[in-house]
Amino acid sequence: MTLDSATGPATVLDAWRSRVADTPDRPALAYFDAVLTVREVDEASDALAAALFDRGVSQGDRVGIYLQNIPQYALTFLALWKIGAVALILNPMYRNRELRTLIDDAEPVALVCDEHDLDSVGATLRGSSIRLLVSTSGLDLQTRDDPRVFASTSRVTPRPDDDLMGLIDRYRGRSFPEIDPEPDDLALLAYTSGTTGPPKGAQISHANAFATALDFGERAGLDDGDVVFAVAPLFHITGAMLDAAVALIRDCMLVFAHRFDAAVTLDAVVEHRVTYTIGSITVFNAISATEGATRAHFESVRALYSGGAPIPPATVAAFESQFGCYIHNAYGMTETTAGVIAVPPGVRAPVDAASGSLSVGLPLPRVTLRTLDPSGRPTPPGLAGELEISGPQVVSGYWRNPDASESTMPEGRLRTGDVAIIDEHGWVYLVDRLKDQINVSGYKVWPREVEDALYEHSAVFEAAVVGRPDDYQGESVVAYVSLRRDATTTPDELMAFARERLAAYKRPKSIHIIDELPKTQTGKIRRAVLKPVPVKNNSIESGTP
Ligand code: AMP
């Protein structure tokens, strides 16, 4: 297949169509004991496209995908693009207000969710823009029902009109007006906390997605015949692009295994002879702590990548001595359509002597980097500055938010909020973050969001949330609260309160009740001071988030 940015396809869908024409009988998706060929995937996504179109989804409409990593994710991507609709990727851990906020901003007309979530999602989305709920199940398309990922094998009997696989059966062979999305049309809406304020939808165009799929895949050495394991969640841009899109545009089999489980992942790698994957460093930590994990599990693997969060050089070294596989670092943001800086395969990233930071890699070919001092002037090689990125992967802006677009990506050059050093050979090292964001296993948590949830408790007077270094997750969320006069509560009670309001990874790992929070003279809570604060008083540690 010809993949060339100048003469070849211009969108992931174009490249997929060439694949259908060239190699229809090759395997495209695998899921436990199921394998679907390119033709089967194409026909199923045609049927789903026809069903969605028939039920009122049209060009430019957003459709939420609220699923774990299951093959229906890829079927839905293709179906939506075939009718010119936009995939709104949503974390299925989001609950109630977290989900509703994004829905109200993106205004999707439909949502695809797990059948077990139908009731709660239906209640949360009452009165929203959603007109159509399509449910599906991770149990579909496979017969193994592995208890390590499926807590139950019970099915909710879906209404025939709601069930994704049922719709595919009913609409098989039906025609619909096929669209050829323009490169600048929206392919994906992916929410990020951005640097300030409420979550923002990064507008990922078909051209952005194809640039990433093409250039990152080339950087990682992907070729026809590779087997790609979707270990990063597809609701995050890393999984959607660097696991799914890179595979969809090539003659590569894309392997799914539902939600992450280290032992299941290892079995899938061996069973399907996986050659490449990218996940967060937590995935690799979990694998190295898995009983029975050996070098033999990695025999077929050619390139492993980790992105989204800092990697301690010692972790890379320990993983390599345990399994014989070097973990390649990759850097990107939702606003850069995932990885734009990465270590070439077979090359070892250098470590910055002064900061001890492992390089995130070299920029992809069409990416331009600069580091800027606080007044916006470029800093010379070797001197730290805010990283600025331009290239075909940088999104045009945020959904319905021209002010934030203008301040974050003036003239298409993205101000990342990350402080970096670029050495004279082009290697990039992240040395600091301008943002207050906490990075829990690659998931970004904004302190404000957790604080807002705690503030909803009637006993809470003030709250401050900070990140604490954590060997396993990189950072964990820690909350400090002071109480209203005469109010009483316990860290346990606050923890239970937070649990109802926040996705698991955002929940504080510990909550400390202290008399008063440290403040600046103007009364602003000083989060930075809290980071190393030794706490006496009341505190508890919760289990894993
Ligand atoms: P997101 O938009 O969720 O992908 O988050 C992007 C942010 O993740 C970046 O601005 C960085 O702060 C952080 N990040 C991404 N990749 C890396 C990496 N390889 N090492 C350190 N931090 C990273």
Short mmCIF file of N, CA, C and O and ligand atoms in Angstrom, two decimals, residues 191-194 236-238 306-311 329-335 338 341 358-360 416-418 430 432-433 435 437 439 442-444, ligand 1:
data_model
loop_
_atom_site.label_atom_id
_atom_site.label_comp_id
_atom_site.label_asym_id
_atom_site.label_seq_id
_atom_site.Cartn_x
_atom_site.Cartn_y
_atom_site.Cartn_z
N TYR A 191 -11.57 15.53 24.52
CA TYR A 191 -11.53 16.55 25.57
C TYR A 191 -10.25 16.47 26.38
O TYR A 191 -9.74 15.40 26.69
N THR A 192 -9.75 17.65 26.68
CA THR A 192 -8.57 17.78 27.50
C THR A 192 -8.87 18.83 28.53
O THR A 192 -9.69 19.72 28.29
N SER A 193 -8.19 18.75 29.65
CA SER A 193 -8.40 19.79 30.65
C SER A 193 -7.73 21.09 30.21
O SER A 193 -7.94 22.11 30.84
N GLY A 194 -6.88 21.02 29.17
CA GLY A 194 -6.19 22.22 28.74
C GLY A 194 -5.35 22.77 29.87
O GLY A 194 -4.99 22.03 30.79
N HIS A 236 -8.63 7.88 25.05
CA HIS A 236 -7.58 8.89 25.13
C HIS A 236 -6.92 8.95 23.76
O HIS A 236 -6.85 7.96 23.04
N ILE A 237 -6.40 10.14 23.44
CA ILE A 237 -5.87 10.34 22.10
C ILE A 237 -4.71 9.36 21.79
O ILE A 237 -4.55 8.93 20.65
N THR A 238 -3.93 9.00 22.82
CA THR A 238 -2.82 8.07 22.58
C THR A 238 -3.33 6.75 22.02
O THR A 238 -2.81 6.24 21.03
N SER A 306 6.10 4.07 25.33
CA SER A 306 5.33 4.58 26.46
C SER A 306 5.16 6.08 26.25
O SER A 306 6.10 6.77 25.88
N GLY A 307 3.94 6.57 26.48
CA GLY A 307 3.70 8.00 26.28
C GLY A 307 2.75 8.54 27.33
O GLY A 307 2.08 7.78 28.02
N GLY A 308 2.72 9.84 27.44
CA GLY A 308 1.71 10.49 28.28
C GLY A 308 2.19 10.88 29.66
O GLY A 308 1.56 11.70 30.32
N ALA A 309 3.29 10.31 30.12
CA ALA A 309 3.75 10.61 31.48
C ALA A 309 5.26 10.38 31.55
O ALA A 309 5.82 9.60 30.77
N PRO A 310 5.91 11.07 32.50
CA PRO A 310 7.37 10.89 32.61
C PRO A 310 7.75 9.44 32.93
O PRO A 310 7.02 8.74 33.61
N ILE A 311 8.90 9.04 32.39
CA ILE A 311 9.39 7.67 32.68
C ILE A 311 10.73 7.79 33.41
O ILE A 311 11.68 8.34 32.85
N ASN A 329 10.40 6.12 24.66
CA ASN A 329 9.58 7.22 25.16
C ASN A 329 8.92 7.97 23.99
O ASN A 329 9.49 8.05 22.90
N ALA A 330 7.72 8.48 24.24
CA ALA A 330 7.04 9.30 23.22
C ALA A 330 6.27 10.40 23.93
O ALA A 330 5.73 10.18 25.01
N TYR A 331 6.25 11.56 23.31
CA TYR A 331 5.59 12.71 23.91
C TYR A 331 4.57 13.29 22.95
O TYR A 331 4.82 13.42 21.74
N GLY A 332 3.44 13.67 23.52
CA GLY A 332 2.45 14.40 22.73
C GLY A 332 1.36 14.89 23.64
O GLY A 332 1.39 14.66 24.85
N MET A 333 0.42 15.59 23.08
CA MET A 333 -0.71 16.09 23.84
C MET A 333 -1.97 15.80 23.03
O MET A 333 -1.88 15.54 21.82
N THR A 334 -3.11 15.94 23.66
CA THR A 334 -4.35 15.82 22.91
C THR A 334 -4.33 16.85 21.77
O THR A 334 -4.73 16.55 20.64
N GLU A 335 -3.82 18.04 22.05
CA GLU A 335 -3.80 19.12 21.06
C GLU A 335 -2.81 18.88 19.92
O GLU A 335 -2.81 19.61 18.93
N ALA A 338 -1.80 13.43 19.72
CA ALA A 338 -0.90 12.41 20.30
C ALA A 338 0.55 12.64 19.89
O ALA A 338 0.94 13.78 19.59
N ILE A 341 6.78 13.67 19.29
CA ILE A 341 8.21 13.54 19.59
C ILE A 341 8.36 12.10 20.08
O ILE A 341 7.59 11.64 20.92
N LEU A 358 14.86 11.55 31.31
CA LEU A 358 15.05 10.72 30.12
C LEU A 358 14.44 11.45 28.93
O LEU A 358 13.30 11.91 29.01
N SER A 359 15.18 11.54 27.84
CA SER A 359 14.65 12.29 26.69
C SER A 359 13.35 11.66 26.20
O SER A 359 13.20 10.44 26.18
N VAL A 360 12.40 12.53 25.80
CA VAL A 360 11.16 12.03 25.22
C VAL A 360 11.34 11.71 23.74
O VAL A 360 10.45 11.14 23.12
N THR A 416 2.70 24.58 24.85
CA THR A 416 2.36 23.33 25.53
C THR A 416 2.19 23.47 27.03
O THR A 416 1.57 22.63 27.66
N GLY A 417 2.82 24.49 27.64
CA GLY A 417 2.80 24.55 29.10
C GLY A 417 3.83 23.62 29.72
O GLY A 417 3.94 23.53 30.94
N ASP A 418 4.58 22.90 28.90
CA ASP A 418 5.66 22.04 29.40
C ASP A 418 6.99 22.77 29.23
O ASP A 418 7.21 23.40 28.19
N LEU A 430 11.93 16.88 28.96
CA LEU A 430 10.95 17.66 29.71
C LEU A 430 11.51 17.83 31.11
O LEU A 430 11.85 16.83 31.76
N ASP A 432 10.07 20.26 33.49
CA ASP A 432 9.16 20.84 34.47
C ASP A 432 7.79 20.97 33.83
O ASP A 432 7.62 20.79 32.64
N ARG A 433 6.84 21.32 34.66
CA ARG A 433 5.51 21.61 34.12
C ARG A 433 5.10 22.99 34.59
O ARG A 433 5.22 23.31 35.76
N LYS A 435 2.13 23.79 34.43
CA LYS A 435 0.75 23.60 34.85
C LYS A 435 0.69 22.91 36.21
O LYS A 435 1.61 22.23 36.60
N GLN A 437 -1.32 20.58 36.79
CA GLN A 437 -1.89 19.28 36.50
C GLN A 437 -1.17 18.13 37.24
O GLN A 437 0.05 18.16 37.37
N ASN A 439 -0.39 14.05 37.14
CA ASN A 439 -0.34 13.03 36.10
C ASN A 439 -0.39 11.65 36.76
O ASN A 439 0.60 11.15 37.27
N GLY A 442 -0.53 8.74 33.48
CA GLY A 442 -0.83 9.29 32.15
C GLY A 442 -2.18 9.98 32.09
O GLY A 442 -2.46 10.73 31.18
N TYR A 443 -3.07 9.70 33.04
CA TYR A 443 -4.35 10.42 33.10
C TYR A 443 -4.11 11.76 33.76
O TYR A 443 -3.50 11.82 34.83
N LYS A 444 -4.62 12.83 33.15
CA LYS A 444 -4.37 14.15 33.69
C LYS A 444 -5.50 14.55 34.63
O LYS A 444 -6.68 14.46 34.27
P1 AMP B 1 -2.76 14.76 27.30
O1 AMP B 1 -3.35 15.89 26.56
O2 AMP B 1 -3.69 14.10 28.25
O3 AMP B 1 -2.17 13.75 26.36
O4 AMP B 1 -1.56 15.33 28.20
C1 AMP B 1 -0.43 15.94 27.63
C2 AMP B 1 0.60 16.18 28.68
O5 AMP B 1 1.12 14.94 29.16
C3 AMP B 1 1.81 16.92 28.18
O6 AMP B 1 1.59 18.33 28.13
C4 AMP B 1 2.87 16.53 29.20
O7 AMP B 1 2.76 17.32 30.37
C5 AMP B 1 2.49 15.10 29.54
N1 AMP B 1 3.29 14.12 28.77
C6 AMP B 1 2.97 13.55 27.60
N2 AMP B 1 3.94 12.68 27.19
C7 AMP B 1 4.91 12.72 28.13
C8 AMP B 1 6.18 12.07 28.28
N3 AMP B 1 6.62 11.16 27.41
N4 AMP B 1 6.91 12.38 29.37
C9 AMP B 1 6.46 13.29 30.28
N5 AMP B 1 5.26 13.92 30.21
C10 AMP B 1 4.49 13.65 29.14
#
